[in-house]
Coordinates of C-alpha atoms in Angstrom, one line a residue:
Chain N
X1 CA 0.0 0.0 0.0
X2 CA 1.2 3.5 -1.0
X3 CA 1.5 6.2 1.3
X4 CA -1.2 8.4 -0.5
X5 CA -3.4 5.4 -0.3
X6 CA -3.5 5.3 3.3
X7 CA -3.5 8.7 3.6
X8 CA -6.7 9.1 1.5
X9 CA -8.6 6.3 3.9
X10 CA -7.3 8.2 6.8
X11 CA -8.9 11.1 5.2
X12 CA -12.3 9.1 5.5
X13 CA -12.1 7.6 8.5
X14 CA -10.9 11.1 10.1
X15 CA -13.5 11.0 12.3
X16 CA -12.6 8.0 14.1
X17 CA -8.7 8.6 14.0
X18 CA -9.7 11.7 15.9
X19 CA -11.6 9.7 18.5
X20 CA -8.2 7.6 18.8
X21 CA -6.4 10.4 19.5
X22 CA -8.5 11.3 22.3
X23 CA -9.2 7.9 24.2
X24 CA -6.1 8.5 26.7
X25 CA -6.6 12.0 27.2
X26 CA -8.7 11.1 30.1
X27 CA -6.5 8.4 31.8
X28 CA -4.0 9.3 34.5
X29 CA -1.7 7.5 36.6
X30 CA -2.4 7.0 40.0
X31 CA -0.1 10.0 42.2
X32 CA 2.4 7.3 43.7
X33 CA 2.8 5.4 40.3
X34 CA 5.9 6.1 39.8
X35 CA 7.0 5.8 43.5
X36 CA 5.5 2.5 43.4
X37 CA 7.4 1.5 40.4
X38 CA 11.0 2.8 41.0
X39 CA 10.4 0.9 44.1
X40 CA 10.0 -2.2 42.5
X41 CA 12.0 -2.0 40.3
X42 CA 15.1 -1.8 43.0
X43 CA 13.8 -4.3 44.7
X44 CA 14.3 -6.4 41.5
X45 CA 17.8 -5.6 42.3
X46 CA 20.3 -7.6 39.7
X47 CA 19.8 -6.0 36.3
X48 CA 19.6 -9.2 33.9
X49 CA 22.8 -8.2 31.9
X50 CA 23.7 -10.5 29.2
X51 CA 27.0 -12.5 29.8
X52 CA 28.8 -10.4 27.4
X53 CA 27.9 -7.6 29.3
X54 CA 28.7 -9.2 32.5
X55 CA 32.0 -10.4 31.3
X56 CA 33.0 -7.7 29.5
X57 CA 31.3 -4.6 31.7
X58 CA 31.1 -1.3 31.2
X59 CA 33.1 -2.3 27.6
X60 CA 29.3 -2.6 26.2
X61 CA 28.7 0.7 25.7
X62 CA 31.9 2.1 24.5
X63 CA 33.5 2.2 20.9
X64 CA 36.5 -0.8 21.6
X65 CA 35.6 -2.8 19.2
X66 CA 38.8 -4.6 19.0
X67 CA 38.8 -5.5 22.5
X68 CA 34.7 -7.4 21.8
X69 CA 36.8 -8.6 18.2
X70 CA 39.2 -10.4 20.6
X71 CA 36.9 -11.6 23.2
X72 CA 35.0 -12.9 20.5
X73 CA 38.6 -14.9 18.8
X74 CA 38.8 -16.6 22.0
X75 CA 36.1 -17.5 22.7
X76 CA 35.5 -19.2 19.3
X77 CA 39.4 -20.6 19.8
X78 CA 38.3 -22.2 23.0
X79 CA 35.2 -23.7 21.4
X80 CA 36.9 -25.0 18.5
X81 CA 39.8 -26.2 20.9
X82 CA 37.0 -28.5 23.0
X83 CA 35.6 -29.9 19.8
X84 CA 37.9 -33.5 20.2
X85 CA 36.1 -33.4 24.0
X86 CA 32.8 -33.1 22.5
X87 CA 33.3 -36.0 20.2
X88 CA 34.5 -38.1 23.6
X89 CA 31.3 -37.0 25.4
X90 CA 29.3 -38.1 22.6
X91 CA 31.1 -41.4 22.4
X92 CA 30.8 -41.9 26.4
X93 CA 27.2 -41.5 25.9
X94 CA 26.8 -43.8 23.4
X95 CA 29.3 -46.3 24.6
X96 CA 27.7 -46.1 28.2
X97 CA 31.7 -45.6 29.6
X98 CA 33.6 -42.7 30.8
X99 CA 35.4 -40.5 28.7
X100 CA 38.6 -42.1 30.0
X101 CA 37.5 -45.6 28.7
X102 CA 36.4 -45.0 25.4
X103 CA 39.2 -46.3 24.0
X104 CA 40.1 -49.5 25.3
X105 CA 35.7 -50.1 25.1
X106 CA 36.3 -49.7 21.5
X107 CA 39.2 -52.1 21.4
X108 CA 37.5 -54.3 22.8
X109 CA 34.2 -54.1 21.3
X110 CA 36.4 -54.7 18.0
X111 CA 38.3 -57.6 19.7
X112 CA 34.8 -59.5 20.2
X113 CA 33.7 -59.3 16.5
X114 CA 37.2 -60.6 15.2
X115 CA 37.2 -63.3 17.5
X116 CA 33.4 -63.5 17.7
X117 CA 33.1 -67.5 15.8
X118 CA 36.0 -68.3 18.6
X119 CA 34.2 -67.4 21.3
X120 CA 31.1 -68.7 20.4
X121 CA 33.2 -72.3 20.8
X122 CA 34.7 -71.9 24.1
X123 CA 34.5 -75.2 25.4
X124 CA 36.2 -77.0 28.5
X125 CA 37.4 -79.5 27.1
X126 CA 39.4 -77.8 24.0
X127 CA 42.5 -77.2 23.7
X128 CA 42.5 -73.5 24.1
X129 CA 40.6 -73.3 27.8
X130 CA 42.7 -72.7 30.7
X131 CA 41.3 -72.4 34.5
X132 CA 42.9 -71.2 37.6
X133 CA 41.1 -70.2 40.9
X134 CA 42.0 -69.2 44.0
X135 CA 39.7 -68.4 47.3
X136 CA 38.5 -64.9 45.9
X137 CA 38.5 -65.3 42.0
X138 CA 37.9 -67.8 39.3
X139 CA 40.0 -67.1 36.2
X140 CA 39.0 -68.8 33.0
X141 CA 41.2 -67.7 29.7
X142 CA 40.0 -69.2 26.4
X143 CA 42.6 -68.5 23.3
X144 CA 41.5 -68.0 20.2
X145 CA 43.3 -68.9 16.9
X146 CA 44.0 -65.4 16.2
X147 CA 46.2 -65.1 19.2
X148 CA 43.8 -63.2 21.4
X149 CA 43.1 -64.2 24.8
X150 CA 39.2 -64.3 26.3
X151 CA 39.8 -64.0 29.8
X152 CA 37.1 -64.3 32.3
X153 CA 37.1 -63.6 36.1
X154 CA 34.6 -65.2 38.4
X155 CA 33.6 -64.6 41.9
X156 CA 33.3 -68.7 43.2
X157 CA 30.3 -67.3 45.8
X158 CA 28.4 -64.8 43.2
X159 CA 27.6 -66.8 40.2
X160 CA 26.1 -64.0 38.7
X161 CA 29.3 -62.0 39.0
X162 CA 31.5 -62.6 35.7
X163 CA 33.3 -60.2 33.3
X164 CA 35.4 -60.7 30.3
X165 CA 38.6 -58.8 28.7
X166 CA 40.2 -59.8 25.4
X167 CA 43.4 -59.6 25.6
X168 CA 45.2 -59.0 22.4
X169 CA 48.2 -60.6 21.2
X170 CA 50.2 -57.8 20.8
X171 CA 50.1 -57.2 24.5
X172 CA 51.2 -61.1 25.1
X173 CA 54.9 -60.2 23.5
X174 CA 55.9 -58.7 26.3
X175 CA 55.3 -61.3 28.7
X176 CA 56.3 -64.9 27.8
X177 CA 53.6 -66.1 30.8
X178 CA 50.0 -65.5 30.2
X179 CA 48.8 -65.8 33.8
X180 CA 51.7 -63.1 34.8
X181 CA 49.1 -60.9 32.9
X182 CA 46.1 -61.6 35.1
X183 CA 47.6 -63.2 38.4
X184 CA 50.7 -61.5 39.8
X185 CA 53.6 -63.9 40.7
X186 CA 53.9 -62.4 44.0
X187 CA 49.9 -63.9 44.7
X188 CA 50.7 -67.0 43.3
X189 CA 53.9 -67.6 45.3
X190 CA 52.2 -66.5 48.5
X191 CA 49.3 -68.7 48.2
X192 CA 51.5 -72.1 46.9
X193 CA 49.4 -75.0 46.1
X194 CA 46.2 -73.8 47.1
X195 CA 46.0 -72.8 43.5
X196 CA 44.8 -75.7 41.7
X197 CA 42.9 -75.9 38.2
X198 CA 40.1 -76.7 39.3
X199 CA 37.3 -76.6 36.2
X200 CA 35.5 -73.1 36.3
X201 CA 31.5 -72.4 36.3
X202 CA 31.7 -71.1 32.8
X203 CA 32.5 -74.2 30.8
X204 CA 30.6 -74.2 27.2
X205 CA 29.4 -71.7 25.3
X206 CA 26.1 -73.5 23.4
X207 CA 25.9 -70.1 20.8
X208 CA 26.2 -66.5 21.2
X209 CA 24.6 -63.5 18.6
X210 CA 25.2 -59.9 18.4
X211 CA 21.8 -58.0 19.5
X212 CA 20.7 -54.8 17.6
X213 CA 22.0 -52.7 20.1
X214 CA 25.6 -54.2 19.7
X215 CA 25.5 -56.0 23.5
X216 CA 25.9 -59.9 23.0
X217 CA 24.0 -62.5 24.0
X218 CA 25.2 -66.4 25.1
X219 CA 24.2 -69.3 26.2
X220 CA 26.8 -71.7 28.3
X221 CA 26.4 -74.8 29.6
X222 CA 27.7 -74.8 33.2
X223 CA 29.9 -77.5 35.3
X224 CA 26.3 -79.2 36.6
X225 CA 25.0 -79.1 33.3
X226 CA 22.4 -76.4 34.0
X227 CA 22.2 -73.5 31.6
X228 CA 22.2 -69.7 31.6
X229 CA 22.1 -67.0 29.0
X230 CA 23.9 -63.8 29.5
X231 CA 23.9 -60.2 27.7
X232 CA 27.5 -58.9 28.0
X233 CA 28.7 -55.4 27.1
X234 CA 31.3 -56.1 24.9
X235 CA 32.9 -52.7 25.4
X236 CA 33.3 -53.5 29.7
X237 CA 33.2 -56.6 29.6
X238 CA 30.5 -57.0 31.7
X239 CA 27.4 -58.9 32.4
X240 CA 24.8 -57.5 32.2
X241 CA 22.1 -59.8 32.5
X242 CA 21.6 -63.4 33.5
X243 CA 18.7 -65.9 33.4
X244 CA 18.4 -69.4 33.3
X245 CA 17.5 -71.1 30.2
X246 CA 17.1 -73.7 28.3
X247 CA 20.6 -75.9 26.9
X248 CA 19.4 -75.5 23.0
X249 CA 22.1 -74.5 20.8
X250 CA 20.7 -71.9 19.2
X251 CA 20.2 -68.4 20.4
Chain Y
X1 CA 0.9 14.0 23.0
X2 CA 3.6 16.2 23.5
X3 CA 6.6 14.6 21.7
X4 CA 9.1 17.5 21.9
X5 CA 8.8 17.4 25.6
X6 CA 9.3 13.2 25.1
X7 CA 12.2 14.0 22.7
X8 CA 14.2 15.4 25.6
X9 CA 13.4 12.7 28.0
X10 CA 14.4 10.7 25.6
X11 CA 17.8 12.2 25.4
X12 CA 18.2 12.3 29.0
X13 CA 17.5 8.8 29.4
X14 CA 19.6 7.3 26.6
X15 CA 22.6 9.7 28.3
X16 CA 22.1 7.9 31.3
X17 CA 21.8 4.6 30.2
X18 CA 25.2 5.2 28.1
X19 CA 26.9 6.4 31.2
X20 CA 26.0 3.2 33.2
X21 CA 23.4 5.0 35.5
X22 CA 20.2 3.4 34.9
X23 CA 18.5 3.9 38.1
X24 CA 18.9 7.7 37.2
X25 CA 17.5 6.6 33.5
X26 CA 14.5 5.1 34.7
X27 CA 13.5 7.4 36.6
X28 CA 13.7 9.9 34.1
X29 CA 11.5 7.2 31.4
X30 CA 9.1 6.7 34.3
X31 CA 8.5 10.5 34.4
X32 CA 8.0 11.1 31.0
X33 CA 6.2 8.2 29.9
X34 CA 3.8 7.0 32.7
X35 CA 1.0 8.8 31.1
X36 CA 1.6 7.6 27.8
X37 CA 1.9 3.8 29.4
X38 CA -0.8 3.5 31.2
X39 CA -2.9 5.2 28.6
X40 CA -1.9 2.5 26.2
X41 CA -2.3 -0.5 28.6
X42 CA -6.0 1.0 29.6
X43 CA -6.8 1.1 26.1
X44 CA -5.3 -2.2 25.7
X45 CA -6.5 -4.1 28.6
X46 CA -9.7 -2.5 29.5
X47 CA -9.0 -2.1 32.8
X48 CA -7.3 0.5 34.6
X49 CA -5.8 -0.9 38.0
X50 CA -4.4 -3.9 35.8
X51 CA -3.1 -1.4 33.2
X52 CA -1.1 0.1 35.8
X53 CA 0.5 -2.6 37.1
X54 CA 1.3 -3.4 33.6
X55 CA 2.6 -0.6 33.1
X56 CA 4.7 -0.6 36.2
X57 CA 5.9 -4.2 34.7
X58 CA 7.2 -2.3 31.5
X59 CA 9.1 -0.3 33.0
X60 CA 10.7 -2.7 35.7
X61 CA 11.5 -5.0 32.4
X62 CA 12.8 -1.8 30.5
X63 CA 14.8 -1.4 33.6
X64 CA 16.1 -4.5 33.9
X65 CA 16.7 -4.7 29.8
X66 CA 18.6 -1.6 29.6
X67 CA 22.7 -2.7 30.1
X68 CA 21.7 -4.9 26.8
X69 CA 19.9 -1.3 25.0
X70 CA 21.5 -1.1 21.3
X71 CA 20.4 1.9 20.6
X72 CA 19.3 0.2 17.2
X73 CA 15.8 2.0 18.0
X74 CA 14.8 5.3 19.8
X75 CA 13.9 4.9 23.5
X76 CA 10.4 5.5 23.0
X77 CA 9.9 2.5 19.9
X78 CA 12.1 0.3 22.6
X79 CA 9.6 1.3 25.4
X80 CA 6.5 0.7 23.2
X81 CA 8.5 -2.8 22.2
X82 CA 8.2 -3.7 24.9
X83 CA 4.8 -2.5 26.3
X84 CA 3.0 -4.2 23.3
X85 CA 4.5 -7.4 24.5
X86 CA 3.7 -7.1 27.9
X87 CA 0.5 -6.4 27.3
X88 CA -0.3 -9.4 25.1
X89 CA 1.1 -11.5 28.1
X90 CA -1.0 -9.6 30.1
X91 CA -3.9 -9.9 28.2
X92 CA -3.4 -13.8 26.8
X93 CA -4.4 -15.1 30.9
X94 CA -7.1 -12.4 30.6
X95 CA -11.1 -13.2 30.8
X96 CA -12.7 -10.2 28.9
X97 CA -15.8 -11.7 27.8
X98 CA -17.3 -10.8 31.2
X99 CA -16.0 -7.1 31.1
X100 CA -17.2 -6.7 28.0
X101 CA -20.3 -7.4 28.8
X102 CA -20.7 -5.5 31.7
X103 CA -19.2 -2.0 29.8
X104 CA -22.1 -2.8 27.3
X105 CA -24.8 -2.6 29.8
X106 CA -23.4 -0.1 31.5
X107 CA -23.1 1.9 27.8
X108 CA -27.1 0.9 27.5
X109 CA -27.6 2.4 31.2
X110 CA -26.0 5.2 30.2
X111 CA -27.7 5.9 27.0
X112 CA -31.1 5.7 28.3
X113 CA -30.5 8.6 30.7
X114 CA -29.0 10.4 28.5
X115 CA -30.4 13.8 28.1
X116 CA -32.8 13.2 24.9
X117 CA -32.1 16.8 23.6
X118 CA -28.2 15.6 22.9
X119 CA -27.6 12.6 20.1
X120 CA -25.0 10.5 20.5
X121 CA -22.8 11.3 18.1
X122 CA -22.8 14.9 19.4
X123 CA -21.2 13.7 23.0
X124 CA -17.7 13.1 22.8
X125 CA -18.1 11.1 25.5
X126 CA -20.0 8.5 24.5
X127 CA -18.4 8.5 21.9
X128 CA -15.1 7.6 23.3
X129 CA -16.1 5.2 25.1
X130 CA -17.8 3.8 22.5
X131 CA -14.4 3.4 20.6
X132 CA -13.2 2.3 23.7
X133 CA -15.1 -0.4 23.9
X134 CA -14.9 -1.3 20.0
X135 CA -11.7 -1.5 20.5
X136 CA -11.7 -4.2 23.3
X137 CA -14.1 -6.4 20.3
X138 CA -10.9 -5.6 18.0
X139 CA -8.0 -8.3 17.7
X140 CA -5.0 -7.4 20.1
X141 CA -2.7 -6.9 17.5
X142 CA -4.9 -4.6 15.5
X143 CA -5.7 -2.4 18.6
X144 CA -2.1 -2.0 19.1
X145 CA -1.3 -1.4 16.2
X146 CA -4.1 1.6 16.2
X147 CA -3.2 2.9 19.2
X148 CA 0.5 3.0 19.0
X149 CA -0.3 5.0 15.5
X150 CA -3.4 7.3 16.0
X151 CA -3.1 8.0 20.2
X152 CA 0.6 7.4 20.9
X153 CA 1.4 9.0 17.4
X154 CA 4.4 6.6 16.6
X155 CA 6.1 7.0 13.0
X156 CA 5.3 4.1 10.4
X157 CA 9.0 3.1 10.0
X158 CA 8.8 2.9 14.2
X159 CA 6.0 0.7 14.0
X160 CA 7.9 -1.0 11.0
X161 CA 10.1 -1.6 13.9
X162 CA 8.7 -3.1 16.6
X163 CA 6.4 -5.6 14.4
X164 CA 9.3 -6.3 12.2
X165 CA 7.9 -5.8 9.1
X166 CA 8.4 -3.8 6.2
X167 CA 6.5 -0.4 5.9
X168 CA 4.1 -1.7 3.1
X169 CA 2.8 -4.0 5.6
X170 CA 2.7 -1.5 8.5
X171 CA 0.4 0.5 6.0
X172 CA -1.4 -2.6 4.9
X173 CA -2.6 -3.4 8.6
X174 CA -3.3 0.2 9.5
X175 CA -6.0 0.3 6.2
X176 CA -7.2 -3.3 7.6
X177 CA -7.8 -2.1 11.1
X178 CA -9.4 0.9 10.3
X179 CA -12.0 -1.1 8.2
X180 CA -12.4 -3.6 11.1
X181 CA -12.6 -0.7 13.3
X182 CA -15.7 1.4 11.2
X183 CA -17.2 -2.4 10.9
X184 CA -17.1 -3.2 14.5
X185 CA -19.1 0.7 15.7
X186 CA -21.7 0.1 12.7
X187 CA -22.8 -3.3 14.2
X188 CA -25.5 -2.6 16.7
X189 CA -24.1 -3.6 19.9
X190 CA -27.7 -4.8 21.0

């Protein structure tokens, strides 16, 4: 709309825009209005400032442009400098570790699907199984063609408490005995032959499967033949569910 | 309204506000513009003790909003910024059927003891209050938009600013809410 246009329908509606101008004439403030509202308006105390202004102060309302063009480079610097931590946040969340785990959870989430078909054969009677147990722990190791060591720590009183670490074999070159990586020699000379290899509760895997939200899931056969199925975090290691179950081989 | 006396307050206050002192800058907006606020919130509310507290809201946020002031827009298109919003708060929890009402039968009252001898359109006081209360049947953003224009006499690039639209559309709107305006005093209210 032009501005003659609306200045020729003002022109004929006159008589209502000079109403408008009149409908406040009559209104007035109360006499302590404005008492009333410099009042409150202390009271509010804290002005909201932005955090600019807060950080920067009275620099707001000045002309130093250069010094808000600097506070603005760092702060941008520091941002893009925090951007790897943001990427380990999002992986902790995901992962369901802290930050300081990622790393080896992702080592050995990718240590369970290269030794995955292994695993699924762990068996006490192969070659590859190895138990040792003590008072306090249970430790089963299972190695796998590929070099790679499943090892699994029991609790002898809490069935329900297992967890399992692959150990790759590049870690096994610097130590010509495997059970020096999980068992000091200092325990094992101070408790002598009550270390025997005794069988552990974790004796067959019947089949395992990766689940759609990359936990696995197993089914073993245990020492009196009953059975359990497990979810395990791959990236801890852990357990995270147990439940009895039936001994078919398929999962 | 008396906008070279505003001009100066205006000046006062944005010298204060640049300076840092702001409880010296509101009291300076609260003198010169608590008529013009709580003539715009009555008009825009209906009610007078609610427009004042309104308008003692506008000023305590105007208060509170002025270390972040950019000066992009004059202190009185700022202040009416943020008086239109308050007001729609204000009036969005608002039940004005029931006012309505009542200002209508009071209207009627009024009308029928009304000295016969004077017509209606011949007391401007009637006929204020007609408009007054036309404008409470008007949409909130159209009554704004009339009042900020015709009573507080604000420039069309102003109002431009504060809706944040071009001044085509500012024009557009004025034409549409006079129409509704005319429309809404020809129906009979009875």
């Amino acid at each position: 709309m032009t501005p003659d246009e609306l200045k020729q329908l003002e022109q004929a509606r006159l008589y209502l825009i000079k109403d408008l101008q009149r409908v406040s004439k009559q209104i007035r403030p109360t006499e302590d209005f404005a008492k009333r509202v410099i009042s409150a308006a202390k009271l509010r105390g804290n002005l909201q400032a932005g955090w600019t202004e807060r950080l920067l102060g009275h620099f707001h309302f000045t002309s130093l442009v250069g010094v808000r063009v600097a506070f603005a480079i760092v702060v941008l610097l520091a941002f893009l400098g925090a951007i790897p931590q943001y990427y380990r946040w999002i992986d902790s969340f995901w992962l369901g570790v802290s930050s300081n785990q990622i790393h080896q959870a992702k080592i050995q989430e990718m240590l369970w699907e290269k030794n995955f078909a292994c695993a699924t054969q762990l068996d006490q009677s192969a070659d590859g199984y190895a138990a040792i147990t003590n008072e306090h722990v249970v430790v089963v190791t299972w190695a796998c063609p590929s070099g790679d060591v499943l090892v699994t720590l029991e609790s002898p009183i809490d069935e329900a408490s297992r967890r399992s670490v692959w150990i790759p074999i590049r870690r096994m070159h610097r130590s010509a005995n495997l059970l020096d990586l999980i068992i000091p020699s200092a325990n094992a000379a101070k408790h002598g032959s009550r270390l025997d290899k005794r069988s552990a509760q974790m004796v067959t895997v019947l089949c395992q499967k990766w689940l759609p939200n990359r936990f696995i899931k197993r089914r073993i056969k245990l020492a009196d033949n009953r059975c359990v199925e497990e979810i395990i975090n791959p990236r801890t290691g852990d357990v995270v569910q147990r439940q009895k179950s039936s001994c078919k081989s398929d999962c | 309204m008396n906008w070279e006396r505003l001009e100066k307050c205006d000046q006062i206050v944005l010298s204060h506000i640049v300076d840092g002192n702001y409880h010296d800058a509101l009291e300076a907006m609260v003198g010169g513009y608590q008529h013009v606020m709580v003539g715009f919130c009555t008009n825009m509310i209906g009610d007078q003790t609610q427009a004042e507290e309104t308008a003692q809201e506008i000023f305590c946020v105007a208060f509170q909003a002025m270390p972040r002031y950019r000066q992009a827009a004059s202190i009185r298109t700022w202040l009416f910024a943020i008086a239109r919003k308050q007001c729609f708060k204000v009036m969005r929890t608002q039940r004005r059927r029931g006012r309505i009402e009542r200002e209508r039968l009071s209207l009627i009252a009024e009308r029928s003891h009304r000295d016969p001898a004077l017509a209606p359109e011949e007391d401007p006081e009637i006929a204020v209050r007609e408009l007054r209360q036309a404008l409470q049947r008007l949409d909130k953003a159209e009554r704004s938009l009339l009042l900020m224009r015709y009573d507080s006499e604000l420039q069309i690039s102003e109002l431009a600013h504060i809706l944040g639209i071009s001044v085509a559309s500012v024009r557009r709107r004025l034409a549409r809410a006079l129409d509704h305006l005319r429309e809404v005093l020809t129906d009979d209210p009875r």
